[in-house]
Tab-separated table of C-alpha atoms and ligand atoms in Angstrom:
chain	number	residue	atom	x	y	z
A	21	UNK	CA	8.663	15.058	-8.100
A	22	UNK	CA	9.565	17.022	-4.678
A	23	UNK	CA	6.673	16.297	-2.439
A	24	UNK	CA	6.122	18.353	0.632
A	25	UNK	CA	4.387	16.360	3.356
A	26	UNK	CA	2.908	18.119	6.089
A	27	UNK	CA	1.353	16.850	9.168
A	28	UNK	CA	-0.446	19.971	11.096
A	29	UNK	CA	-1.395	19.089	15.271
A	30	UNK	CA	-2.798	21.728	17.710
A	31	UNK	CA	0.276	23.537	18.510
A	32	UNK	CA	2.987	21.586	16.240
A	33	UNK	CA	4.307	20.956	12.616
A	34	UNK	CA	6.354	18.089	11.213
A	35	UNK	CA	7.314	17.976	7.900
A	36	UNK	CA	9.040	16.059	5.300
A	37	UNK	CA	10.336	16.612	1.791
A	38	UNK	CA	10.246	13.347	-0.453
A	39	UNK	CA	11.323	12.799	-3.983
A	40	UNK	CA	9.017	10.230	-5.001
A	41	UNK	CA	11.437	9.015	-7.665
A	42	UNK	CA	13.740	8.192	-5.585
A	43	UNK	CA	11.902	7.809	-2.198
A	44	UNK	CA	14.895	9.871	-0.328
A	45	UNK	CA	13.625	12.408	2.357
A	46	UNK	CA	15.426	15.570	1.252
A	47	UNK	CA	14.729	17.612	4.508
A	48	UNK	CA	12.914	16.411	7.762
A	49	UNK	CA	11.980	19.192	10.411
A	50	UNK	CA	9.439	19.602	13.376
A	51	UNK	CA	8.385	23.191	14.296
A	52	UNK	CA	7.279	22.831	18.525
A	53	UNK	CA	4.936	25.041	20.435
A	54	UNK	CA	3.195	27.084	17.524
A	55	UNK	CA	0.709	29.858	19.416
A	56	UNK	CA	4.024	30.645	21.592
A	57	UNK	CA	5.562	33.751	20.758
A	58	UNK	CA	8.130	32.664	18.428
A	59	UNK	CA	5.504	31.235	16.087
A	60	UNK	CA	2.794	32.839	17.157
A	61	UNK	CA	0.429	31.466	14.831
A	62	UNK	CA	0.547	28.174	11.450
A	63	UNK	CA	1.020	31.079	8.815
A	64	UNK	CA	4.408	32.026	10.612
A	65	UNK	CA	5.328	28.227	11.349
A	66	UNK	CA	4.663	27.731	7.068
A	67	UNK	CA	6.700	30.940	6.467
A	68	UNK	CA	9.226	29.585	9.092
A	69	UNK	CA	9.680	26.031	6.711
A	70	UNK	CA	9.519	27.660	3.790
A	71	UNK	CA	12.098	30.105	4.316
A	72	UNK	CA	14.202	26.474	5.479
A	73	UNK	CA	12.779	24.919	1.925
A	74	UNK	CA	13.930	27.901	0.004
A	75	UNK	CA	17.414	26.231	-1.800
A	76	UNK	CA	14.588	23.392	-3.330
A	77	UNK	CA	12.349	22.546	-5.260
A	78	UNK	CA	8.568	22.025	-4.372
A	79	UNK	CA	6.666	20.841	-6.624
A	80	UNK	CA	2.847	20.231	-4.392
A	81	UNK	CA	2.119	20.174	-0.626
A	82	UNK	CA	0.548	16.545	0.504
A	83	UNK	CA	-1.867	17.180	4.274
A	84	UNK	CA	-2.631	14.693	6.242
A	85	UNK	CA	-6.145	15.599	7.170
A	86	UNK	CA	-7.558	12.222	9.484
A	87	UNK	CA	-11.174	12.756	8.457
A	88	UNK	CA	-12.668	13.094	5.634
A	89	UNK	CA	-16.020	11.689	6.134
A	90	UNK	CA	-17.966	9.426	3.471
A	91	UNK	CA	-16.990	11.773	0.583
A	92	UNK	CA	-13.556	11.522	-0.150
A	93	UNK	CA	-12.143	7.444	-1.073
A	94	UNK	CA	-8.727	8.678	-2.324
A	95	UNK	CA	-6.417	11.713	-1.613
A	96	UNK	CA	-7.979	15.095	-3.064
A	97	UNK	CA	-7.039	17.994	-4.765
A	98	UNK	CA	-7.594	21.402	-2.343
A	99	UNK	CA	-10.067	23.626	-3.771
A	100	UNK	CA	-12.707	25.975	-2.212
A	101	UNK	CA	-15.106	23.208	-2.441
A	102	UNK	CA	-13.492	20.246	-1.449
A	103	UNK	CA	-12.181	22.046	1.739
A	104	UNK	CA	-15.742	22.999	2.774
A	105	UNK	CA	-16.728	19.494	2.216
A	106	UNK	CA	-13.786	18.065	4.584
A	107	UNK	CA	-14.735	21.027	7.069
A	108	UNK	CA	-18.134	20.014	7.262
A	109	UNK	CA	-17.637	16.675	8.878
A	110	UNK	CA	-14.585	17.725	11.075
A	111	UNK	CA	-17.345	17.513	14.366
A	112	UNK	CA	-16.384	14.341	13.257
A	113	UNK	CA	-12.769	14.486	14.590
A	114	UNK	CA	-12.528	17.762	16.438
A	115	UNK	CA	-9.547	17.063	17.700
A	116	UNK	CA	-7.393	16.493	14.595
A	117	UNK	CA	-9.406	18.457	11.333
A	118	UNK	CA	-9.197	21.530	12.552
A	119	UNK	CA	-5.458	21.627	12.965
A	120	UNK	CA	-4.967	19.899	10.085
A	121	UNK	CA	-7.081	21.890	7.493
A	122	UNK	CA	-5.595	24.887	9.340
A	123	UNK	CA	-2.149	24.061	7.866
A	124	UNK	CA	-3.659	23.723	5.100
A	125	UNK	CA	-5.344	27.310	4.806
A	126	UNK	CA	-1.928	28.782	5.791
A	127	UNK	CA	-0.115	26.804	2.910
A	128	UNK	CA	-2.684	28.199	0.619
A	129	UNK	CA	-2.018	31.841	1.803
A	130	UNK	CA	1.626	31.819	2.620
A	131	UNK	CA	2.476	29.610	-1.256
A	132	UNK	CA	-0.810	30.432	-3.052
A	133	UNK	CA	0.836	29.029	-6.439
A	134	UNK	CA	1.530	25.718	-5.338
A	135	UNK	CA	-0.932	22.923	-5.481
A	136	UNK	CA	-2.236	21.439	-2.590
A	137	UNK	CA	-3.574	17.610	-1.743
A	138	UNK	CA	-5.264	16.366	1.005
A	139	UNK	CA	-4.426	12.382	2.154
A	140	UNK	CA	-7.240	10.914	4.672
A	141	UNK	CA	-6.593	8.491	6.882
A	142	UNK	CA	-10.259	7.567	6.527
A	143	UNK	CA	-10.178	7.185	2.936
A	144	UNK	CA	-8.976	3.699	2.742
A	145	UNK	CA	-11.982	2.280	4.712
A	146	UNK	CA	-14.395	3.802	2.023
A	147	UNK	CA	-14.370	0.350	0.648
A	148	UNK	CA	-16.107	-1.381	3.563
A	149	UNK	CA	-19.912	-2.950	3.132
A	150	UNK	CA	-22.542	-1.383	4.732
A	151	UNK	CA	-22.452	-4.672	7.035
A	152	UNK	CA	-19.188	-3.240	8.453
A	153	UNK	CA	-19.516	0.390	8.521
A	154	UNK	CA	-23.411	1.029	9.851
A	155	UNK	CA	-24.125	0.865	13.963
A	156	UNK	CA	-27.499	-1.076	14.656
A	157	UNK	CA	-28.815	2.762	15.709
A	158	UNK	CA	-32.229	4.020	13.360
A	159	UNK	CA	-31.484	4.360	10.121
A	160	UNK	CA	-31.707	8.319	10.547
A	161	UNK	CA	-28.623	8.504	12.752
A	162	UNK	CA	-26.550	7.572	9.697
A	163	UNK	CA	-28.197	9.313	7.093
A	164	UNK	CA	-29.047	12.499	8.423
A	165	UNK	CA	-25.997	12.642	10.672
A	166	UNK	CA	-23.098	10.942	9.407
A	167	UNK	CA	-23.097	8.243	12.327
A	168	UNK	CA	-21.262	5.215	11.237
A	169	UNK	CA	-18.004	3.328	10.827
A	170	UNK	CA	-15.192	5.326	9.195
A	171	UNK	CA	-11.609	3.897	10.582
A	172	UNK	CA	-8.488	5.607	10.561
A	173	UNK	CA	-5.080	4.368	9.833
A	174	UNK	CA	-5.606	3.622	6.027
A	175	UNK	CA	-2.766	5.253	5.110
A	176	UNK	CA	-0.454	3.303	7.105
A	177	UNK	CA	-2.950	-0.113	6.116
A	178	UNK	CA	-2.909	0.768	2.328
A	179	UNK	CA	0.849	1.189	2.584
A	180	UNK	CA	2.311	-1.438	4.425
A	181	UNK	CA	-0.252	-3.866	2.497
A	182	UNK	CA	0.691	-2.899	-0.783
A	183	UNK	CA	4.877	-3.364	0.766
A	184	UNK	CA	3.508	-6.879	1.410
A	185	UNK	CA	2.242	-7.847	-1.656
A	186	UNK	CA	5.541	-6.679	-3.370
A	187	UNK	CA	7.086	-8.694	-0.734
A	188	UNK	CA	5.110	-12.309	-1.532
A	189	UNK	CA	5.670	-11.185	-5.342
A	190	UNK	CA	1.986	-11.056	-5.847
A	191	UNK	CA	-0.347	-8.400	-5.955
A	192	UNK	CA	-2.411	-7.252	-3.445
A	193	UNK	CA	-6.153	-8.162	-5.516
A	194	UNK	CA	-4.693	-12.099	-5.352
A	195	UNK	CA	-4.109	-11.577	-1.132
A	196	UNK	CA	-5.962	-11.789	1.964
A	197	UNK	CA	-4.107	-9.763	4.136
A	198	UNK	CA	-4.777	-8.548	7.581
A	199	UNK	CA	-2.838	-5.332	8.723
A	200	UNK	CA	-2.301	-4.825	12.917
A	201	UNK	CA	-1.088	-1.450	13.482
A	202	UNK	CA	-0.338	-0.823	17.136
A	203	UNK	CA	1.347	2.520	17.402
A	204	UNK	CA	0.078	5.236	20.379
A	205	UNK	CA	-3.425	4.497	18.025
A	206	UNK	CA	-3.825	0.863	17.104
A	207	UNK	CA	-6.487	-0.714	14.736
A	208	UNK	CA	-6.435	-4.028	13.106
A	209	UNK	CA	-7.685	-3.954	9.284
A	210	UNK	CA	-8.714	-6.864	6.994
A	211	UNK	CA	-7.895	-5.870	3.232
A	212	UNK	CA	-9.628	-8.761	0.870
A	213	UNK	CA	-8.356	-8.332	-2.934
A	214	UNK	CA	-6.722	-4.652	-2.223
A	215	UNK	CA	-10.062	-3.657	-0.500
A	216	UNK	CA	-10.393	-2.606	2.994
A	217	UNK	CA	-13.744	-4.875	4.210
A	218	UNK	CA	-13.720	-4.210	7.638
A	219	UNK	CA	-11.423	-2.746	10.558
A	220	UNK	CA	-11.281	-2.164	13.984
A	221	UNK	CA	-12.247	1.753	14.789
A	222	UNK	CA	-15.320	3.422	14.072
A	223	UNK	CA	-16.499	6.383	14.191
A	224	UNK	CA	-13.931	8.084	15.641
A	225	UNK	CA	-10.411	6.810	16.457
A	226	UNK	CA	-11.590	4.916	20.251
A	227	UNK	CA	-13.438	1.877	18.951
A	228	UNK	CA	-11.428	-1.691	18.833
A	229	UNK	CA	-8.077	-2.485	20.447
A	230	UNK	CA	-6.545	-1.334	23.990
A	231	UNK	CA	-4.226	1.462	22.719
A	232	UNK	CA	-1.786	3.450	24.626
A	233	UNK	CA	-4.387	5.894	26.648
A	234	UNK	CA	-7.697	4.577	25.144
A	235	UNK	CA	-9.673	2.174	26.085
A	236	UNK	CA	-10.955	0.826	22.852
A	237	UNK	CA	-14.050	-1.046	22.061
A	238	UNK	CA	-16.292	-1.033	26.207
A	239	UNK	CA	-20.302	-1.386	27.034
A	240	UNK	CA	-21.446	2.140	25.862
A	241	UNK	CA	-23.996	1.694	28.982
A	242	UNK	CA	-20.432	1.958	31.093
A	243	UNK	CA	-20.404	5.808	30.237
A	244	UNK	CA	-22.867	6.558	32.097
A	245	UNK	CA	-21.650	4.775	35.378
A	246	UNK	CA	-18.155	6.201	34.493
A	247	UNK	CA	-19.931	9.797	34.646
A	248	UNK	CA	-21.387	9.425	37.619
A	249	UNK	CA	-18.597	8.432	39.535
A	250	UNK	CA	-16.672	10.936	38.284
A	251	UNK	CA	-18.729	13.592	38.216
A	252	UNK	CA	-18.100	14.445	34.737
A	253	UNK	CA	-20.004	15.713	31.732
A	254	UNK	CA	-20.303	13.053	28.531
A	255	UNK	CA	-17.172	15.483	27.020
A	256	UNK	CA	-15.320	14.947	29.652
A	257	UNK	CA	-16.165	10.931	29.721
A	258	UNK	CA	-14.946	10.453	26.061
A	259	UNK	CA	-11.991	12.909	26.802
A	260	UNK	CA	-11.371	10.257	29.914
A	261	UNK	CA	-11.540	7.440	27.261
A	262	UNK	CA	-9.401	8.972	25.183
A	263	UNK	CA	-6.851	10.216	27.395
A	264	UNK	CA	-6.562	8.448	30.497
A	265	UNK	CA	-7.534	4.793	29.721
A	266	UNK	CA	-5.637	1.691	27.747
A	267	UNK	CA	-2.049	1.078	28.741
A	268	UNK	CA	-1.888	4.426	31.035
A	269	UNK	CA	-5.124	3.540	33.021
A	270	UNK	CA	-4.227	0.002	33.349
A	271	UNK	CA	-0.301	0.379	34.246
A	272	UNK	CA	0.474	3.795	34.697
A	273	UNK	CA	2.201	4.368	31.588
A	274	UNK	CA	1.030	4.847	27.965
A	275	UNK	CA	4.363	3.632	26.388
A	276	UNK	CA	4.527	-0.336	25.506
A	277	UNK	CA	8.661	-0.576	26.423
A	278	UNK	CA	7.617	0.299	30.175
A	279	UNK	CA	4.809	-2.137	29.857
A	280	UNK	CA	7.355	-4.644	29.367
A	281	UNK	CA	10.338	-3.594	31.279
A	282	UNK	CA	7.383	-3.555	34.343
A	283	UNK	CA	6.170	-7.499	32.694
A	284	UNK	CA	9.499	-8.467	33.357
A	285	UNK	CA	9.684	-7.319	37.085
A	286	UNK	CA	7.473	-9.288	37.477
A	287	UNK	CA	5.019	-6.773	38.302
A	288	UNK	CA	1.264	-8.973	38.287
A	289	UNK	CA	-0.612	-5.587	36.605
A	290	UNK	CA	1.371	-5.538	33.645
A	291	UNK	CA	1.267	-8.880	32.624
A	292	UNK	CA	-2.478	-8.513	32.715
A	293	UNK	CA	-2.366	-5.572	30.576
A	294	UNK	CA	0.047	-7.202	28.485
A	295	UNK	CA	-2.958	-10.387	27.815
A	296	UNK	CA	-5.672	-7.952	27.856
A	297	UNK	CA	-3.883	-6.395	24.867
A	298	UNK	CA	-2.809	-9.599	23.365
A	299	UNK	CA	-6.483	-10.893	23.817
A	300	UNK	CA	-8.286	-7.843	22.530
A	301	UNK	CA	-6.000	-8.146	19.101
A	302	UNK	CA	-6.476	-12.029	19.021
A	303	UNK	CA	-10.102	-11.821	18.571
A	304	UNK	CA	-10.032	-9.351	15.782
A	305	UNK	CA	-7.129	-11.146	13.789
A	306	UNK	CA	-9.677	-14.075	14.220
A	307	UNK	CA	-12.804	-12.416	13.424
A	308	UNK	CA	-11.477	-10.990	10.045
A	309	UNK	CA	-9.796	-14.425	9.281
A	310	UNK	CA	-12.994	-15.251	9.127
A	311	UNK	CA	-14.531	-12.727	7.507
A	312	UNK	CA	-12.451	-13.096	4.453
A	313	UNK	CA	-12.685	-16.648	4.526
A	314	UNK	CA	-9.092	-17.286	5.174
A	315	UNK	CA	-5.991	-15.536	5.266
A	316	UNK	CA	-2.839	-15.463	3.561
A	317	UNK	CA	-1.136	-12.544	5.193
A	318	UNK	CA	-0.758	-10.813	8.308
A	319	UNK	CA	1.482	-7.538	9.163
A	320	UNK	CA	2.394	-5.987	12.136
A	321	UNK	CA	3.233	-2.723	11.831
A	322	UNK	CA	3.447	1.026	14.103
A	323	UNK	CA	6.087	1.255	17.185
A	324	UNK	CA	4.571	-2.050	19.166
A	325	UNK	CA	3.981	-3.682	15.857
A	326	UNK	CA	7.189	-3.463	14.359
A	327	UNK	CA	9.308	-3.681	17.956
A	328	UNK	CA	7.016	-6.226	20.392
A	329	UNK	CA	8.159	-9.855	19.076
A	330	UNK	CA	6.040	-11.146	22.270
A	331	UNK	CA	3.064	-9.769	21.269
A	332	UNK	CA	3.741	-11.380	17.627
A	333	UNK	CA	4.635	-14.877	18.771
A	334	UNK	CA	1.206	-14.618	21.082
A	335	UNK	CA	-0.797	-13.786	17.971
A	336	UNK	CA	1.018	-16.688	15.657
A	337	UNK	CA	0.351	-18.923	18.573
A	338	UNK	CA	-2.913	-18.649	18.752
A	339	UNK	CA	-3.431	-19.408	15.264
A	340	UNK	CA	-1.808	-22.791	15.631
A	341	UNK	CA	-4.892	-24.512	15.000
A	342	UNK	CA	-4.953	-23.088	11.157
A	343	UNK	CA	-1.547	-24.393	11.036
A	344	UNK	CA	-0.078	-20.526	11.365
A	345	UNK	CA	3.793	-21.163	12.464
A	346	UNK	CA	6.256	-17.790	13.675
A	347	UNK	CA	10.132	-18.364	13.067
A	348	UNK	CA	11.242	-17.428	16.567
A	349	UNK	CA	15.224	-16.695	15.550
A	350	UNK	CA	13.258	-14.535	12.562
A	351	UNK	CA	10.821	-12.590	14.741
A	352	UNK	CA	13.148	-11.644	17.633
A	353	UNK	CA	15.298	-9.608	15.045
A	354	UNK	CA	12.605	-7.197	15.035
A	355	UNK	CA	12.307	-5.740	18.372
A	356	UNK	CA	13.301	-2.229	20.092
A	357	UNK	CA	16.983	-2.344	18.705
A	358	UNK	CA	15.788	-2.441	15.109
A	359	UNK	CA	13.307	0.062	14.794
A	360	UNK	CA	13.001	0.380	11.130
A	361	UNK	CA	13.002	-2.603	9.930
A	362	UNK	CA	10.791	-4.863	7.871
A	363	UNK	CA	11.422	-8.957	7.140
A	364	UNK	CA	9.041	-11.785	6.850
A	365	UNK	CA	9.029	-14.205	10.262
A	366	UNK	CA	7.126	-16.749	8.528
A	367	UNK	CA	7.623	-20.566	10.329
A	368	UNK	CA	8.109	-23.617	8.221
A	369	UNK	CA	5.205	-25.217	6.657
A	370	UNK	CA	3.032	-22.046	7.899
A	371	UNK	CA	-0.646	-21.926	6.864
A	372	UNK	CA	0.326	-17.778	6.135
A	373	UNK	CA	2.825	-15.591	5.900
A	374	UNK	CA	3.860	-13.291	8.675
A	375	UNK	CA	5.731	-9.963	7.792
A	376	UNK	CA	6.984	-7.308	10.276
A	377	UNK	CA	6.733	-4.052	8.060
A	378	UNK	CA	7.813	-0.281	8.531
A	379	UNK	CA	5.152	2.189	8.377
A	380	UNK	CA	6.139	5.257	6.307
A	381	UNK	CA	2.411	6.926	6.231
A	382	UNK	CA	4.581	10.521	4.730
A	383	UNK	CA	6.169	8.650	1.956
A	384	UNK	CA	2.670	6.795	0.855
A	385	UNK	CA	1.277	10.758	1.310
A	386	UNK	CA	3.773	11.830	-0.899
A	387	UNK	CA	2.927	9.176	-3.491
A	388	UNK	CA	-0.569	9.908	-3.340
A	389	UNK	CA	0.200	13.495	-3.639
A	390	UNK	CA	1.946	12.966	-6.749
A	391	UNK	CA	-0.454	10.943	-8.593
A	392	UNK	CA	-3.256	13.492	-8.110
A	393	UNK	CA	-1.403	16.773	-9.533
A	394	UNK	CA	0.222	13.863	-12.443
B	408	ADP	P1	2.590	6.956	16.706
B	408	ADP	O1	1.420	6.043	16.793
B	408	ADP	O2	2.410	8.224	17.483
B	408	ADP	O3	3.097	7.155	15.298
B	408	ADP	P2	4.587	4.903	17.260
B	408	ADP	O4	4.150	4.157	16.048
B	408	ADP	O5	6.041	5.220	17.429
B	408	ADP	O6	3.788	6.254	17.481
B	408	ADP	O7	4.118	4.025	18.504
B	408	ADP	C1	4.293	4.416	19.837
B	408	ADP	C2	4.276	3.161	20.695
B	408	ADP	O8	5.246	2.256	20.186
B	408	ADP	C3	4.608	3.364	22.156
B	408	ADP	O9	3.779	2.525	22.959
B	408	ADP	C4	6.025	2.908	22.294
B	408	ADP	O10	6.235	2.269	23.506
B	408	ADP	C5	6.149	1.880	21.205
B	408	ADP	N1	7.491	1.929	20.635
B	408	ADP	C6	8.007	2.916	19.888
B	408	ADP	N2	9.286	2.651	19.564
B	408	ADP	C7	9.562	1.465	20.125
B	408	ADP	C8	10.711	0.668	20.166
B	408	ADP	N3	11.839	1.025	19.546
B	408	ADP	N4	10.624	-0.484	20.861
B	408	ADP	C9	9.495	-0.855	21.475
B	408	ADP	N5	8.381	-0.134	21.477
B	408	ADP	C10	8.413	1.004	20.819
């Protein structure tokens, strides 16, 4: 099947075409500055790529839609219905769901005969106990509004998990795996039997890790202080978190090759940030090692994941006392040069197996895509 994947932002448009047969990406394009007068609006950006589609065949339209709240645990067919369940918990990520189910309206009206899907990255997580997803708030706050642990990222955790499996021969039901995506988002995931039990954001995408402008898991009391020195309004705190924290706040930049170019300067504030990073991710790898009861995977996926063999060889290390070993010659083939690929950099005699992995989060939508309309 042809697959269209689309991935709808605030003002942009990237898009793939996949045959899921063969996995090949037919046609790849990013439409910039929709709202702008060339494309003023997403209706003229979806008549704009599928006026570039016209030579192929389509056969559905995949969306990436980031939340769709407690309801959906697998990719969904669009209807009138399921869209006004996914737009009544996009509060829940107002900056992402409204884009993204706005592509998704404008696919419907500009190529009403073509079926449309909808991919969360929240779906995965559905899987998680109650011990892992509620907040120790009342009762009330979850029920009557929705507050708990979602995570993000399943996409990229369901697919680069399932590319592990395949990779140890096994299947993913026999496998303890933990997944550490660090892209500009990070989140670490622990997958028991094919299952996502626990991972590292919450309810929205700023709980867990230090990620490239976000601070990640802090004392919610420090909001308030934050506030007041700032003189800002609670949106404009969590817009601060958001957007001005992690790697940025710490170093000055939000992108990890500066990080490291400034680490090996010398420079005393980004080897700090560098540990503070390293540190943050150590103690989740080790809480869900636990959690699971052992571990017989780990991945490290996303543009740090896949590209940082420091940050690798500091988690590996650290694990040591399990009897975890990194193959140093192995793990320093995937850094910045090699973007794109995956190997295992397993040590001898290791206690688990350590894979870097690829993310391809449009070809696993286009997968999904296909097995709903099958
Ligand atoms: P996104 O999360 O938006 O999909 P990426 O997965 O590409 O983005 O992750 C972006 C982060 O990965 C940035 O911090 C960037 O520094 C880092 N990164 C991306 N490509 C590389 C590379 N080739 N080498 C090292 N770091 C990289």
């Amino acid at each position: 099947m042809n697959i269209l994947v689309f991935n709808s932002g605030s003002s942009s448009l990237r898009y793939q075409l996949i045959d899921t047969a063969t996995r090949a990406v037919i046609v790849k394009d990013y439409i910039e500055r929709i709202g702008e007068s060339e494309t003023p609006d997403f209706n003229s950006a979806m008549r704009r790529a599928f006026a570039a589609l016209s030579s192929h065949k389509i056969d559905a339209i995949g969306h990436r839609v980031v939340h769709g709240g407690a309801n959906f645990s697998s990719a969904t067919l669009v209807t009138d219905k399921t869209l006004a369940q996914v737009e009544s918990v996009s509060h829940l990520a107002p900056l992402h769901n409204p884009p993204n189910l706005t592509g998704v309206k404008a696919c419907r009206e500009v190529m009403p005969n073509l079926p449309n899907v909808m991919v969360f990255d929240t779906a995965f997580h559905m899987t998680m106990p109650a011990s892992a997803y509620m907040y120790a708030i009342p009762q009330n706050d979850y029920k009557k509004h929705g507050i708990r642990r979602y995570g993000f990222h399943g996409t990229s955790h369901d697919y680069v998990s399932q590319e592990c499996a395949k990779l140890c021969k096994s299947t993913r039901e026999k496998m303890r795996i933990i997944s550490v995506h660090l892209g500009n988002g990070c989140s670490v995931c622990a997958i028991d039997k094919g299952k996502s039990i626990d991972t590292s954001m919450g309810l929205t995408p700023l709980e867990g890790l230090i990620m490239g402008t976000r601070s990640g898991d802090i004392d919610p009391a420090a909001i308030e202080y934050i506030a007041k020195a700032h003189d800002f309004s609670t949106a404009e705190t969590i817009s601060y978190l958001n957007k001005k924290c992690g790697l940025l706040g710490l170093t000055g930049s939000n992108d990890f090759r500066d990080l490291m170019t400034e680490m090996d300067k010398g420079n005393p504030d980004a080897t700090t940030a560098f540990e503070m990073v390293a540190h943050r991710l150590v103690k989740y790898v080790g809480a869900y090692i636990t959690v699971m009861n052992g571990c017989d995977a780990i991945i490290f996926t996303g543009g740090i994941g896949n590209n940082i063999p420091e940050l690798r060889t500091y988690v590996i290390g650290k694990l040591g006392y399990m009897g975890a070993k990194i193959d140093e010659k192995e793990n320093a083939k995937y850094n910045s040069k090699d973007r794109f690929q995956t190997g295992e950099i397993t040590g001898k005699g290791s206690s688990l197996r350590t894979f870097a992995i690829c993310t391809n989060e449009e070809l696993s939508i286009a997968l999904q895509t296909a097995s709903v309309i099958q």
